[in-house]
Short mmCIF file of C-alpha atoms and ligand atoms in Angstrom, two decimals:
data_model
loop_
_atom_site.label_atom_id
_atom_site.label_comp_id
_atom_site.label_asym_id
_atom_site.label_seq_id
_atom_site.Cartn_x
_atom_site.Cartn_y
_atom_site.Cartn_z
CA UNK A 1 -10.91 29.12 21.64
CA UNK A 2 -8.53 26.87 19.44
CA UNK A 3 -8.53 27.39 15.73
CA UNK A 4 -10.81 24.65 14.50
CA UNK A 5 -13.32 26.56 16.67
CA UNK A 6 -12.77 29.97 15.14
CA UNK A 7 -12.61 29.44 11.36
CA UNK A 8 -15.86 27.28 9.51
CA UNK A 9 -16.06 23.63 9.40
CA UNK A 10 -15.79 22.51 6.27
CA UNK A 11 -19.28 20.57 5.30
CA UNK A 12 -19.20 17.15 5.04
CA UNK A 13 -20.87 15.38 2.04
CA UNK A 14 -24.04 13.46 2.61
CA UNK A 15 -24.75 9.96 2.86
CA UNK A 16 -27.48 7.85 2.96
CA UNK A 17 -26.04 4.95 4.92
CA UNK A 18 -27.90 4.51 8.34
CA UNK A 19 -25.65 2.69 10.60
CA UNK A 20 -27.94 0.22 12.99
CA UNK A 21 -27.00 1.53 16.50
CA UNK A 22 -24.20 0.21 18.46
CA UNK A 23 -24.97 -1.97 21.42
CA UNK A 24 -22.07 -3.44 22.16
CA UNK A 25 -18.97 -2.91 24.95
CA UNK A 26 -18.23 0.99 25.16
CA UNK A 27 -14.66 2.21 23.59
CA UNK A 28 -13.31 2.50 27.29
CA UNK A 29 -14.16 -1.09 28.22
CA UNK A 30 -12.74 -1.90 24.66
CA UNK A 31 -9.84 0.09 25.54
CA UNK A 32 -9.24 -1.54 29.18
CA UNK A 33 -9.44 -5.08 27.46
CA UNK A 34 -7.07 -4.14 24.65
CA UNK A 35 -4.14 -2.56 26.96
CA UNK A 36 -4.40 -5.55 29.11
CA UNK A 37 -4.71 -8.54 26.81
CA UNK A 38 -3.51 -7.65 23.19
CA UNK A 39 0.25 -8.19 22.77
CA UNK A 40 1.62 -4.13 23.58
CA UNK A 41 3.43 -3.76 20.21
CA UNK A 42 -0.10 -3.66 18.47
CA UNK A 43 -0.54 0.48 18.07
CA UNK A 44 -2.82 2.72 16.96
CA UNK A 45 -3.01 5.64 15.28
CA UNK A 46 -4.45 8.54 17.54
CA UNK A 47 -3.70 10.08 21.02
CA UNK A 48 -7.16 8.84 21.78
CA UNK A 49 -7.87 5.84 19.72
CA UNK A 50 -11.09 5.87 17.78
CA UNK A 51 -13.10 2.79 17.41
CA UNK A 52 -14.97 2.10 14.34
CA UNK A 53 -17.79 -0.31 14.03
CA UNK A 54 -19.61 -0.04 10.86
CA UNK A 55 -18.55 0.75 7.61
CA UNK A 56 -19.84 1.80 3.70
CA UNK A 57 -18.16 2.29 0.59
CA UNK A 58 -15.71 5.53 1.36
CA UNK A 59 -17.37 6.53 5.40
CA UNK A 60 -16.61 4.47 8.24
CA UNK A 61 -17.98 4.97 11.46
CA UNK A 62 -17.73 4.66 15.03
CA UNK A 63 -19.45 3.59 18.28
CA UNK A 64 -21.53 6.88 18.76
CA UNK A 65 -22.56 6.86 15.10
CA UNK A 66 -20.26 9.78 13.98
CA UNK A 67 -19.12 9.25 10.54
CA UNK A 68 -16.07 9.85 9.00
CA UNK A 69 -14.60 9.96 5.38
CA UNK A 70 -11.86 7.04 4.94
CA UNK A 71 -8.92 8.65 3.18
CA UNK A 72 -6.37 5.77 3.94
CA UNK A 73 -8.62 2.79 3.16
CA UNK A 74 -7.42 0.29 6.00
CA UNK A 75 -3.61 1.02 4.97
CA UNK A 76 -4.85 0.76 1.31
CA UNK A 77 -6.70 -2.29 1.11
CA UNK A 78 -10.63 -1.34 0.89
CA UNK A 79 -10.26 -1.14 -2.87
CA UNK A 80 -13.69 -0.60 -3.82
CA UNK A 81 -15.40 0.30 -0.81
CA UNK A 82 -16.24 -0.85 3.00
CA UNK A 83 -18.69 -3.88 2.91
CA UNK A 84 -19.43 -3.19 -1.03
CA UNK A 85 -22.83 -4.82 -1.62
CA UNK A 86 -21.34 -6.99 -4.62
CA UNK A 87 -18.24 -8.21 -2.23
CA UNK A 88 -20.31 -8.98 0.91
CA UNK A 89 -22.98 -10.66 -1.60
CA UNK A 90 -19.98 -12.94 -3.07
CA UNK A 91 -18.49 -13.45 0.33
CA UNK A 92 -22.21 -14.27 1.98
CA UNK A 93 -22.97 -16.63 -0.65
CA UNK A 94 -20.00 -18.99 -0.80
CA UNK A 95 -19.59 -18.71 3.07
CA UNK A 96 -22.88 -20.63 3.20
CA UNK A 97 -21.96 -23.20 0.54
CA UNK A 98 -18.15 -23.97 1.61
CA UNK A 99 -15.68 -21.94 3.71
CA UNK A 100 -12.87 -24.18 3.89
CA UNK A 101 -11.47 -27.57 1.97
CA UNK A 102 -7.79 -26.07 1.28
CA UNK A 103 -5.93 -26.96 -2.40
CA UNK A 104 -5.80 -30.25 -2.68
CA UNK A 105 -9.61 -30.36 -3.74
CA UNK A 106 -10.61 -28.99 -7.12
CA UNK A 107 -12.76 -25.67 -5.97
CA UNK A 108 -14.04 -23.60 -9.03
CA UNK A 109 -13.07 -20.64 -7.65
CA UNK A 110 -8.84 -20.77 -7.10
CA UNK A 111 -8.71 -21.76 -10.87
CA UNK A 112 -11.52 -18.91 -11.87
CA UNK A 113 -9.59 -16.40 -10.25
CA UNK A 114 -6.24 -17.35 -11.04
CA UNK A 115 -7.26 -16.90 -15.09
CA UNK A 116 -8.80 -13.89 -14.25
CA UNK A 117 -5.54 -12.03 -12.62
CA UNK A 118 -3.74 -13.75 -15.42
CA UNK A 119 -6.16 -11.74 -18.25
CA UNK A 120 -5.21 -8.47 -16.47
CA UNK A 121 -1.51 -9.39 -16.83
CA UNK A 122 1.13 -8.88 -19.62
CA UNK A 123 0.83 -12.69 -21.48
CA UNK A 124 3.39 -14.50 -19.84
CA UNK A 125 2.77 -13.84 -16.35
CA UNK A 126 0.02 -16.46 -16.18
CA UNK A 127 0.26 -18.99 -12.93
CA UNK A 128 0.00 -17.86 -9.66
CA UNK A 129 0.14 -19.11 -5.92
CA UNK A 130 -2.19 -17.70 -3.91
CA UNK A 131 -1.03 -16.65 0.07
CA UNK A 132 -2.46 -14.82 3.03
CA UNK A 133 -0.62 -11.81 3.51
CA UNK A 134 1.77 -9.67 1.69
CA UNK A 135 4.59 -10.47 3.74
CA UNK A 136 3.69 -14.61 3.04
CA UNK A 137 3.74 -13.19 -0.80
CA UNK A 138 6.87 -11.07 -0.90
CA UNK A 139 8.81 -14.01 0.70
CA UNK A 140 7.22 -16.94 -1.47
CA UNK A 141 8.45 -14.65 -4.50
CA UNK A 142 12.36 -14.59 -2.97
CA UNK A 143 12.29 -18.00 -2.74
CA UNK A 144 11.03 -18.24 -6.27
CA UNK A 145 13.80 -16.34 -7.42
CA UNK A 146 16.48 -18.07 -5.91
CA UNK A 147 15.11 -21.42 -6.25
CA UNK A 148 14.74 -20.45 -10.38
CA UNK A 149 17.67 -17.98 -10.65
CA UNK A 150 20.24 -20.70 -8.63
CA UNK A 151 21.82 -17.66 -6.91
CA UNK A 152 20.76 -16.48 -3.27
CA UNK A 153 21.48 -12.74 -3.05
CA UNK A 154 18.70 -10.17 -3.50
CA UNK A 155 18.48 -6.25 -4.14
CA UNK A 156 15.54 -4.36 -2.69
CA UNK A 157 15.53 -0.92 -2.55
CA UNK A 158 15.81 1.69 0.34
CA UNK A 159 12.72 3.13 2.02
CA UNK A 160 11.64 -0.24 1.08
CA UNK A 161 8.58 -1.58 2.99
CA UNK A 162 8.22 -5.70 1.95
CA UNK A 163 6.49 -7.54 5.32
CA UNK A 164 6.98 -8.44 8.61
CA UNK A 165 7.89 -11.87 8.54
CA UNK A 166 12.00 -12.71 8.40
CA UNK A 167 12.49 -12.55 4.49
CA UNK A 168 10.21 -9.71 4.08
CA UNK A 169 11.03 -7.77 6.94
CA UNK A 170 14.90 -8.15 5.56
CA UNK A 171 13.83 -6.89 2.55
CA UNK A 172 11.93 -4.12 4.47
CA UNK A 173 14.26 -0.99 4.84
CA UNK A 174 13.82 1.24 7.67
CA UNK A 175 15.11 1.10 10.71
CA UNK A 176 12.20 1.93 12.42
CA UNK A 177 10.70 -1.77 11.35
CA UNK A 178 13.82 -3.65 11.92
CA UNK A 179 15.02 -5.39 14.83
CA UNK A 180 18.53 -6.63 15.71
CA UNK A 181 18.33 -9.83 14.78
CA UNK A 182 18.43 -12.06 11.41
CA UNK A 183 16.00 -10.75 9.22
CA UNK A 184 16.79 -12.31 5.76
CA UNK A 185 20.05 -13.10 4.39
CA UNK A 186 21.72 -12.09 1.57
CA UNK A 187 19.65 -8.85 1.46
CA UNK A 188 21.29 -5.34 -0.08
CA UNK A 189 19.34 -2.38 -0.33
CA UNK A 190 19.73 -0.06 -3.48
CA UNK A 191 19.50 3.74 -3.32
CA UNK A 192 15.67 4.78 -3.44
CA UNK A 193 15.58 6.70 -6.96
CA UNK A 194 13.03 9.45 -5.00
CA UNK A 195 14.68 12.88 -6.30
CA UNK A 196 13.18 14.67 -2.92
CA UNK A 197 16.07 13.55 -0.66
CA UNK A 198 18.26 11.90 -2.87
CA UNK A 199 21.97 11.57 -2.23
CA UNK A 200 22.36 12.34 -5.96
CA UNK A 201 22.04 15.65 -7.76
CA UNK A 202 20.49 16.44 -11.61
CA UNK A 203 17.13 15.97 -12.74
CA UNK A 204 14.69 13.05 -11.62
CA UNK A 205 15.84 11.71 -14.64
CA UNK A 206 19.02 11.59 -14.05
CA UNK A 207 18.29 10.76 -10.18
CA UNK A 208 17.15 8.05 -11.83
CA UNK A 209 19.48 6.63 -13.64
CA UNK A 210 22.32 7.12 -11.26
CA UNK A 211 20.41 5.10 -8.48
CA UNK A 212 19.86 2.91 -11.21
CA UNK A 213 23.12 2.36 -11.63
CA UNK A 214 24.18 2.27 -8.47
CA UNK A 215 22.73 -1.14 -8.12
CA UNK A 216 25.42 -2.41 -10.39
CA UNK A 217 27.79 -1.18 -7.69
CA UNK A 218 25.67 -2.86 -5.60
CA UNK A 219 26.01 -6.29 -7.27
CA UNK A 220 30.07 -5.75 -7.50
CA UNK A 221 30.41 -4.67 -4.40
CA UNK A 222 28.44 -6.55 -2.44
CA UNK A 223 27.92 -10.16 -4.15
CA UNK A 224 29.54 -12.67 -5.94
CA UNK A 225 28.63 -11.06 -9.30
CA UNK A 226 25.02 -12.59 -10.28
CA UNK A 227 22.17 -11.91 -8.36
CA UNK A 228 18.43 -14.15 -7.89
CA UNK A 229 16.63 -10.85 -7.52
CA UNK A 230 15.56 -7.95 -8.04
CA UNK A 231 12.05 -6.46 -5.73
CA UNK A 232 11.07 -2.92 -5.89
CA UNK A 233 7.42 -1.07 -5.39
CA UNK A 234 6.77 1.15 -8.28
CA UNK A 235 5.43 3.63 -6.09
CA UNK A 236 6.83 3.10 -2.01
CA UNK A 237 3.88 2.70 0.29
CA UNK A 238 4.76 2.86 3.62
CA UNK A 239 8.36 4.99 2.78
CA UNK A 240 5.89 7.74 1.74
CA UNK A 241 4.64 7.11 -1.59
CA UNK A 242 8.53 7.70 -2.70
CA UNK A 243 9.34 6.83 -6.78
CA UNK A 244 11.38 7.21 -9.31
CA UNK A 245 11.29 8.77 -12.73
CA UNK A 246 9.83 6.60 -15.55
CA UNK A 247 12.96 5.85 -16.76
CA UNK A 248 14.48 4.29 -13.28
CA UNK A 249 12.61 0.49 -13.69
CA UNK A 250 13.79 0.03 -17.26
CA UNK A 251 17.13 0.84 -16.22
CA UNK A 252 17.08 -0.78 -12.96
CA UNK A 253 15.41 -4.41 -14.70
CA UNK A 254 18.26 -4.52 -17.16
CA UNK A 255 21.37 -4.32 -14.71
CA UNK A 256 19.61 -6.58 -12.72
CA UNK A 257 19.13 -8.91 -15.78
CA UNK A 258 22.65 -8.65 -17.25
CA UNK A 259 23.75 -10.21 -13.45
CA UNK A 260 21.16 -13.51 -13.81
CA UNK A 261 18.31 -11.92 -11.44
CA UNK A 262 14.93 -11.78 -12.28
CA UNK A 263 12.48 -8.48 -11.47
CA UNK A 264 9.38 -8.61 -8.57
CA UNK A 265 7.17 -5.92 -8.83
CA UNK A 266 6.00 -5.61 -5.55
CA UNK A 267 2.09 -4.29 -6.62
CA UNK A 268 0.77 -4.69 -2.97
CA UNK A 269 -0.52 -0.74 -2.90
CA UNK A 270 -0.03 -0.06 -6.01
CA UNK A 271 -2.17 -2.72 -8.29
CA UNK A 272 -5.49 -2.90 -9.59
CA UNK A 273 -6.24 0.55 -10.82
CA UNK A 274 -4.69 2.78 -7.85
CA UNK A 275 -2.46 5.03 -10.22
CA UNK A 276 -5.22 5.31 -11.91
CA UNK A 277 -3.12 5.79 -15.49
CA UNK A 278 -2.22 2.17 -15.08
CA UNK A 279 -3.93 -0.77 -13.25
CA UNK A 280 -0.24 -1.99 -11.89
CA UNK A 281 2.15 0.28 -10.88
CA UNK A 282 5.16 -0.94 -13.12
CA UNK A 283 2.85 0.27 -16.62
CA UNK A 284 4.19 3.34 -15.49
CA UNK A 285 7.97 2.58 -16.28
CA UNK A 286 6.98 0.78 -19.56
CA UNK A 287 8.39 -2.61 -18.06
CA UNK A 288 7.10 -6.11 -17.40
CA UNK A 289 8.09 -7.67 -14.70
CA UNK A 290 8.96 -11.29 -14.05
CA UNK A 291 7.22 -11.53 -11.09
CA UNK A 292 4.26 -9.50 -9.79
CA UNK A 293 3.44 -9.80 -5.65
CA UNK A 294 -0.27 -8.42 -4.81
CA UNK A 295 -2.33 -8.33 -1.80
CA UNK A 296 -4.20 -5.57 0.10
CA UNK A 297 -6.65 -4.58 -2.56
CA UNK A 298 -7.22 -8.01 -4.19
CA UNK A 299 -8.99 -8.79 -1.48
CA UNK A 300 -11.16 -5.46 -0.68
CA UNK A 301 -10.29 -6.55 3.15
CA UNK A 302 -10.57 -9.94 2.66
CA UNK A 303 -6.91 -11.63 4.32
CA UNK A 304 -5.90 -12.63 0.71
CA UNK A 305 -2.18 -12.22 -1.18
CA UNK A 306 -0.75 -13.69 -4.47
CA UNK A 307 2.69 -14.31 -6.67
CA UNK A 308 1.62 -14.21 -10.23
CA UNK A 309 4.72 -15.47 -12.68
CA UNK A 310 5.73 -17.49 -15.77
CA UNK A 311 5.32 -21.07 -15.85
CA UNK A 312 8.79 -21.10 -16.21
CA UNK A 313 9.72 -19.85 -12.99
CA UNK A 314 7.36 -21.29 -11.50
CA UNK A 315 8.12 -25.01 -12.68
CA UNK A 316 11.44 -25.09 -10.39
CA UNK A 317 9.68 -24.33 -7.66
CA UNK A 318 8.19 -27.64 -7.83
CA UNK A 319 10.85 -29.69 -6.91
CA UNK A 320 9.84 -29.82 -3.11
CA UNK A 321 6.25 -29.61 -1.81
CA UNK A 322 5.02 -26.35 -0.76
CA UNK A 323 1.80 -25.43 0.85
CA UNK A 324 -0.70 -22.75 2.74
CA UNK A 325 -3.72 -24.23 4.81
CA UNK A 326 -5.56 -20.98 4.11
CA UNK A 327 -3.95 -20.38 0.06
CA UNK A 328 -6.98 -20.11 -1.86
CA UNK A 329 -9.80 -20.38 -0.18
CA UNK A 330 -12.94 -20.91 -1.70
CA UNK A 331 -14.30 -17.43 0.39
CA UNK A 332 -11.16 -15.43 -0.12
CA UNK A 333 -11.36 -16.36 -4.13
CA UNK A 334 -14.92 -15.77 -4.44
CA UNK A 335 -13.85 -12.51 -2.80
CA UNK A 336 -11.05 -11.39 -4.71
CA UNK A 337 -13.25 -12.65 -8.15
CA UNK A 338 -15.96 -10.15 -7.25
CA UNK A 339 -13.36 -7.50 -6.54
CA UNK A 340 -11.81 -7.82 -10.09
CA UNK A 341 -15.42 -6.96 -11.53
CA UNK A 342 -16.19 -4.27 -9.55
CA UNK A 343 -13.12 -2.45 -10.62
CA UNK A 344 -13.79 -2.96 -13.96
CA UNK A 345 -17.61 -2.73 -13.65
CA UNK A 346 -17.79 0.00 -11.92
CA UNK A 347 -14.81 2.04 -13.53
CA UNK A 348 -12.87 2.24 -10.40
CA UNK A 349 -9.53 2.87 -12.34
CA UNK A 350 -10.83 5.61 -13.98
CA UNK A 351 -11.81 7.00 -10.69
CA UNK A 352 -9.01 6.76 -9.42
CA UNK A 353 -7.52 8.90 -12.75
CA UNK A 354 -9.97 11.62 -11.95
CA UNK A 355 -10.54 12.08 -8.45
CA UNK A 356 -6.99 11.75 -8.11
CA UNK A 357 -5.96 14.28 -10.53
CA UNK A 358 -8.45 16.50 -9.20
CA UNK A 359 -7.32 15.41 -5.41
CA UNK A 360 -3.12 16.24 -6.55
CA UNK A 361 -4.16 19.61 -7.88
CA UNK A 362 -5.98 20.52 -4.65
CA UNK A 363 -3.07 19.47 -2.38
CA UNK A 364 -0.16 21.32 -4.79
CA UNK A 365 -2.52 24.51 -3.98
CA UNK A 366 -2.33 23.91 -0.25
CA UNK A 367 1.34 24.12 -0.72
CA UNK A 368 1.31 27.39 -2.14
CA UNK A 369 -0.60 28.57 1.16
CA UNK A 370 1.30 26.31 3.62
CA UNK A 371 5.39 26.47 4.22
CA UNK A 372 4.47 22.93 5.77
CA UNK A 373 4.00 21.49 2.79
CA UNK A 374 7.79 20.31 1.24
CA UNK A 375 6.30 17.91 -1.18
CA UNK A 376 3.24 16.58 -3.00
CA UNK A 377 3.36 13.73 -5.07
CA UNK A 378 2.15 10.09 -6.22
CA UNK A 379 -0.21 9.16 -8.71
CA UNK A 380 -4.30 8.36 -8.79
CA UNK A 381 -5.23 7.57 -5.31
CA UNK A 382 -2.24 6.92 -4.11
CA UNK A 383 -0.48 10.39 -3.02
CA UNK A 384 1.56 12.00 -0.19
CA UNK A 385 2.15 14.96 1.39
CA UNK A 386 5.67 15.20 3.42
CA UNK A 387 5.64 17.97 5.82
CA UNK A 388 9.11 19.59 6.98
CA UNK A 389 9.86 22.59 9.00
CA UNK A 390 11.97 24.63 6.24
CA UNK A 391 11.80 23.97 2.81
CA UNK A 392 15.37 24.54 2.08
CA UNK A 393 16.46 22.02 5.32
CA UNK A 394 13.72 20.10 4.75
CA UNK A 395 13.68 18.77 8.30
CA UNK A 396 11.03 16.73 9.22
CA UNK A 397 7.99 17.89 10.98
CA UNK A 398 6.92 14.41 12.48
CA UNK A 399 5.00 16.14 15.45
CA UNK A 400 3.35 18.77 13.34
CA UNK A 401 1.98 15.39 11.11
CA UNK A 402 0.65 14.44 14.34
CA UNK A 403 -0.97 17.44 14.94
CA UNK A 404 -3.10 17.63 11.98
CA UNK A 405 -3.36 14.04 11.92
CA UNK A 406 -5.76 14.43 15.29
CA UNK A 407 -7.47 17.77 13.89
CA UNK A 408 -8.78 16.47 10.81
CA UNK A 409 -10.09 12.92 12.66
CA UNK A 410 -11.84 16.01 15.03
CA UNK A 411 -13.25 17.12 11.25
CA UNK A 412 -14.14 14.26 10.06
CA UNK A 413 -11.05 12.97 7.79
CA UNK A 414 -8.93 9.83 8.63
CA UNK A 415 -5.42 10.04 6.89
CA UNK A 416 -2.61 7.89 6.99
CA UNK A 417 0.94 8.64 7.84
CA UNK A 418 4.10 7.52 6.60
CA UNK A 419 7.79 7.71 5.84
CA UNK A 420 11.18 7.14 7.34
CA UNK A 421 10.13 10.10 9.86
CA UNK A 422 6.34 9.94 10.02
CA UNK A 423 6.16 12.89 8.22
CA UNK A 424 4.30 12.17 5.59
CA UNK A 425 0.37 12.32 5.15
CA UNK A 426 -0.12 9.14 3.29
CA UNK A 427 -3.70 9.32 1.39
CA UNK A 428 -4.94 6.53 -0.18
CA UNK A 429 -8.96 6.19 -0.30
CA UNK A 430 -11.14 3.52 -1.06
CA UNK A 431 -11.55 4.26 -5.20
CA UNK A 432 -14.94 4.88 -5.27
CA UNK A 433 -14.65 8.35 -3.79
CA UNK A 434 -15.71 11.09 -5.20
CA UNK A 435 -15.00 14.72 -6.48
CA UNK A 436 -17.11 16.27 -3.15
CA UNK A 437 -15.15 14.09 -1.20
CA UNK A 438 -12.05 14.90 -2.10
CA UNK A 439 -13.31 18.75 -1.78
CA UNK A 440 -14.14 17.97 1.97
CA UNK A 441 -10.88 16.35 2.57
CA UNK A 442 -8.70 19.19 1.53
CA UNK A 443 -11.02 21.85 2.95
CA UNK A 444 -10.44 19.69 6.26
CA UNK A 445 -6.51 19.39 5.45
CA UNK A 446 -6.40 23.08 4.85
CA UNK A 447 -8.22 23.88 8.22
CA UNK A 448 -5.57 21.13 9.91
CA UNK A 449 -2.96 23.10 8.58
CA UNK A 450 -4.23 26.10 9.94
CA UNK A 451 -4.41 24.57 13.65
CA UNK A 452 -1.10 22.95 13.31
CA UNK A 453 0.57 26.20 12.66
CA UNK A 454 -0.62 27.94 15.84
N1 LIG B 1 4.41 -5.01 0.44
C1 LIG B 1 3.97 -3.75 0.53
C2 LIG B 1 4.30 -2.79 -0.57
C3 LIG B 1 3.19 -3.34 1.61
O1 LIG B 1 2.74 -2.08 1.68
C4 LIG B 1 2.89 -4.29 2.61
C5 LIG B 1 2.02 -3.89 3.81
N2 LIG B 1 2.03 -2.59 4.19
C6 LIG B 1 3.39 -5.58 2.50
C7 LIG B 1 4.14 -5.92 1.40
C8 LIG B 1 3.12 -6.61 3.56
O2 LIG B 1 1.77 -6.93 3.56
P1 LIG B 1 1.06 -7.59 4.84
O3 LIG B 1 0.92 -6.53 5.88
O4 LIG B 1 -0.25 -8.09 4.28
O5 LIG B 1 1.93 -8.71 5.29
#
């Protein structure tokens, strides 16, 4: 009998969603049809992959109707839910009055929502261009900066994760996502200010400020002494919800500054309430960026992505003609307009505040009853667990992950994984969850544990 069997389930909270049944293809027909005919280097997550064919607010659920609680929210996207009655409603209704005319038709909604992001903005940061994906927005914001800044070369950070496409994946820094040919140019990576495995000693403070300054090093080492860019995430998604002390972005956007570059928040995970403290991620470091990037949750699922910036920056991009077939979308607006009010409408920020804090709490208590655990941090709904063999060491236990990765899907709980070594549980939820959730999900990480360490 394995563990899971031998200890109690924990009990998973109720909900009154009734899935209609499933008729379609079974998962092994799905399965056949995917290995043969979807390009190989699309992967999935489990050993034995789950299909999932209906989903509400924080449950999703698969073929044979078992439900289970979403605690990575599509790789952080489903911002306020799976198929949120206001979202689908907004979606439903301008799908049957226009799907598609692209920009160069007036269409109330690019303008409506393009105020609207602007209103939740530091004044300033007031026009934006609205993209696809976050990789089509990390890039477009480059080639703002350099096109603005008149110099080429750009810091990102280490641990970085920017896109998939050549400027973003350049900007992207692990070598895990990279592949030996040109990705970018001009691209230097910064020391990631994470204290957990920094190169640096002292305080995260001080961790802080010396990775700050090491991208002045960076700048006179490296380039010709000005710079068109800065582009960091406050908190780093896919590195494993990595960050700095408060102090490191202040530091960081004024040595960047003194050498001519202007500073991209990259807010892709980290915008629209998911700190919960802050609705972007760079509140937390008391700075305003020049440029914010944002996707994922604008867009609740919706393929959707944006550069918000001053006019001013903005205006000398407008020197050549630029232009997305799919940029603004009447659907994908009316989409991302509904998602701004149920955040606000339904206090999803705050949420995220609460549950989080509540959610943090409960995982630095596993860690007092797991030598697993290395590390907990992150901030709202957006938090990480990294999971080495020996504290002191702190090698990486990327099969262990694994491990409880496939236990708690067996329980019930889908989390995400992440970092340089896939060693860290990456949890992320859609923000409506609640307190009993939560509860569930670290009664099932706890159990996880348990089987992983047999
Ligand atoms: N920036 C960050 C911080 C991301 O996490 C991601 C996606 N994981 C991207 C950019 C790229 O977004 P997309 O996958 O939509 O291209």
């Amino acid at each position: 009998m394995s563990t899971s069997e031998t200890l109690e389930r924990p009990r998973m909270p109720a909900c009154d969603y009734v899935p209609p049944p499933y008729v379609g293809p079974s998962r092994n027909e799905i399965l056949d049809l995917r290995k043969r005919f979807v390009h190989p280097s699309v992967f999935m997550l489990y050993k034995h992959p789950i299909m999932l064919v209906d989903g509400h607010m924080q449950w999703l659920v698969d073929e044979n109707g078992d439900r289970y609680l979403d605690m990575l929210a599509g790789i952080v996207t489903v911002s306020c839910g799976h198929c949120h009655p206001k979202i689908t409603a907004a979606i439903n209704e301008q799908v049957t009055r226009l799907q598609h005319a692209t920009t160069i038709y007036l269409n109330p909604n690019l303008a409506l929502l393009a105020e609207k992001l602007s209103s939740k903005l530091p004044k300033g940061l007031d026009v934006t261009y609205f993209v696809t994906s976050g990789s089509e927005a990390t890039e477009l914001a480059v080639n703002m900066a350099r096109a603005y800044s008149g110099h080429t070369d750009i810091i990102a950070q280490r641990n970085a994760y920017h896109g998939m496409s050549s400027t973003s994946a350049g900007l992207t820094s692990h070598h895990t996502w990279k592949r030996d040919i040109p990705l970018g140019t001009r691209i230097h990576h910064a020391i990631c200010p994470d204290p957990y495995r920094s190169l640096f000693d002292g305080t995260p403070e001080e961790i802080a400020h010396k990775s700050a300054e090491d991208i002045r090093d960076l700048i006179r080492f490296s380039t010709s002494g000005q710079v068109a860019g800065f582009i960091c995430e406050p908190i780093q998604g896919v590195g494993g919800v990595t960050m700095g002390a408060p102090n490191y972005l202040k530091e960081a956007y004024a040595v960047v500054r003194e050498h001519g570059g202007i500073c991209i928040a990259d807010e892709v995970q980290t915008g629209f309430g998911r700190t919960g403290d802050h609705y972007w991620g760079f509140e937390r470091y008391d700075v305003v960026p020049d440029m914010v990037v944002m996707a994922k949750g604008i867009g609740n699922g919706v393929p959707m992505a944006a550069v918000t910036t001053t006019r001013e920056i903005a205006e000398a991009f407008t020197n050549r003609l630029h232009f997305n077939t799919y940029a603004g979308n009447p659907v994908s607006m009316a989409a991302g307009l509904a998602v701004l009010d149920v955040i606000d409408d339904e206090g999803l920020q705050d949420n995220a505040r609460v549950v989080g804090r509540r959610l943090k709490a409960s995982l630095e208590g596993l860690m007092h009853q797991h030598n697993l655990i290395g590390d907990v941090r992150g901030a709202g709904l957006m938090l990480g667990v990294e999971l080495v063999r020996d504290r002191e060491t702190k090698e990486p236990a990327p099969a262990e992950t694994a491990t409880i990765l496939e236990a708690a899907r067996e329980l019930g709980v889908l989390f995400g994984k992440g970092g340089l070594y896939g060693n860290v549980l990456r949890i992320k939820p859609p923000m409506c969850i609640t307190e009993d959730d939560v509860d569930f999900a670290v009664g099932v990480l706890d159990m996880a544990l348990k089987v992983a360490a047999t």
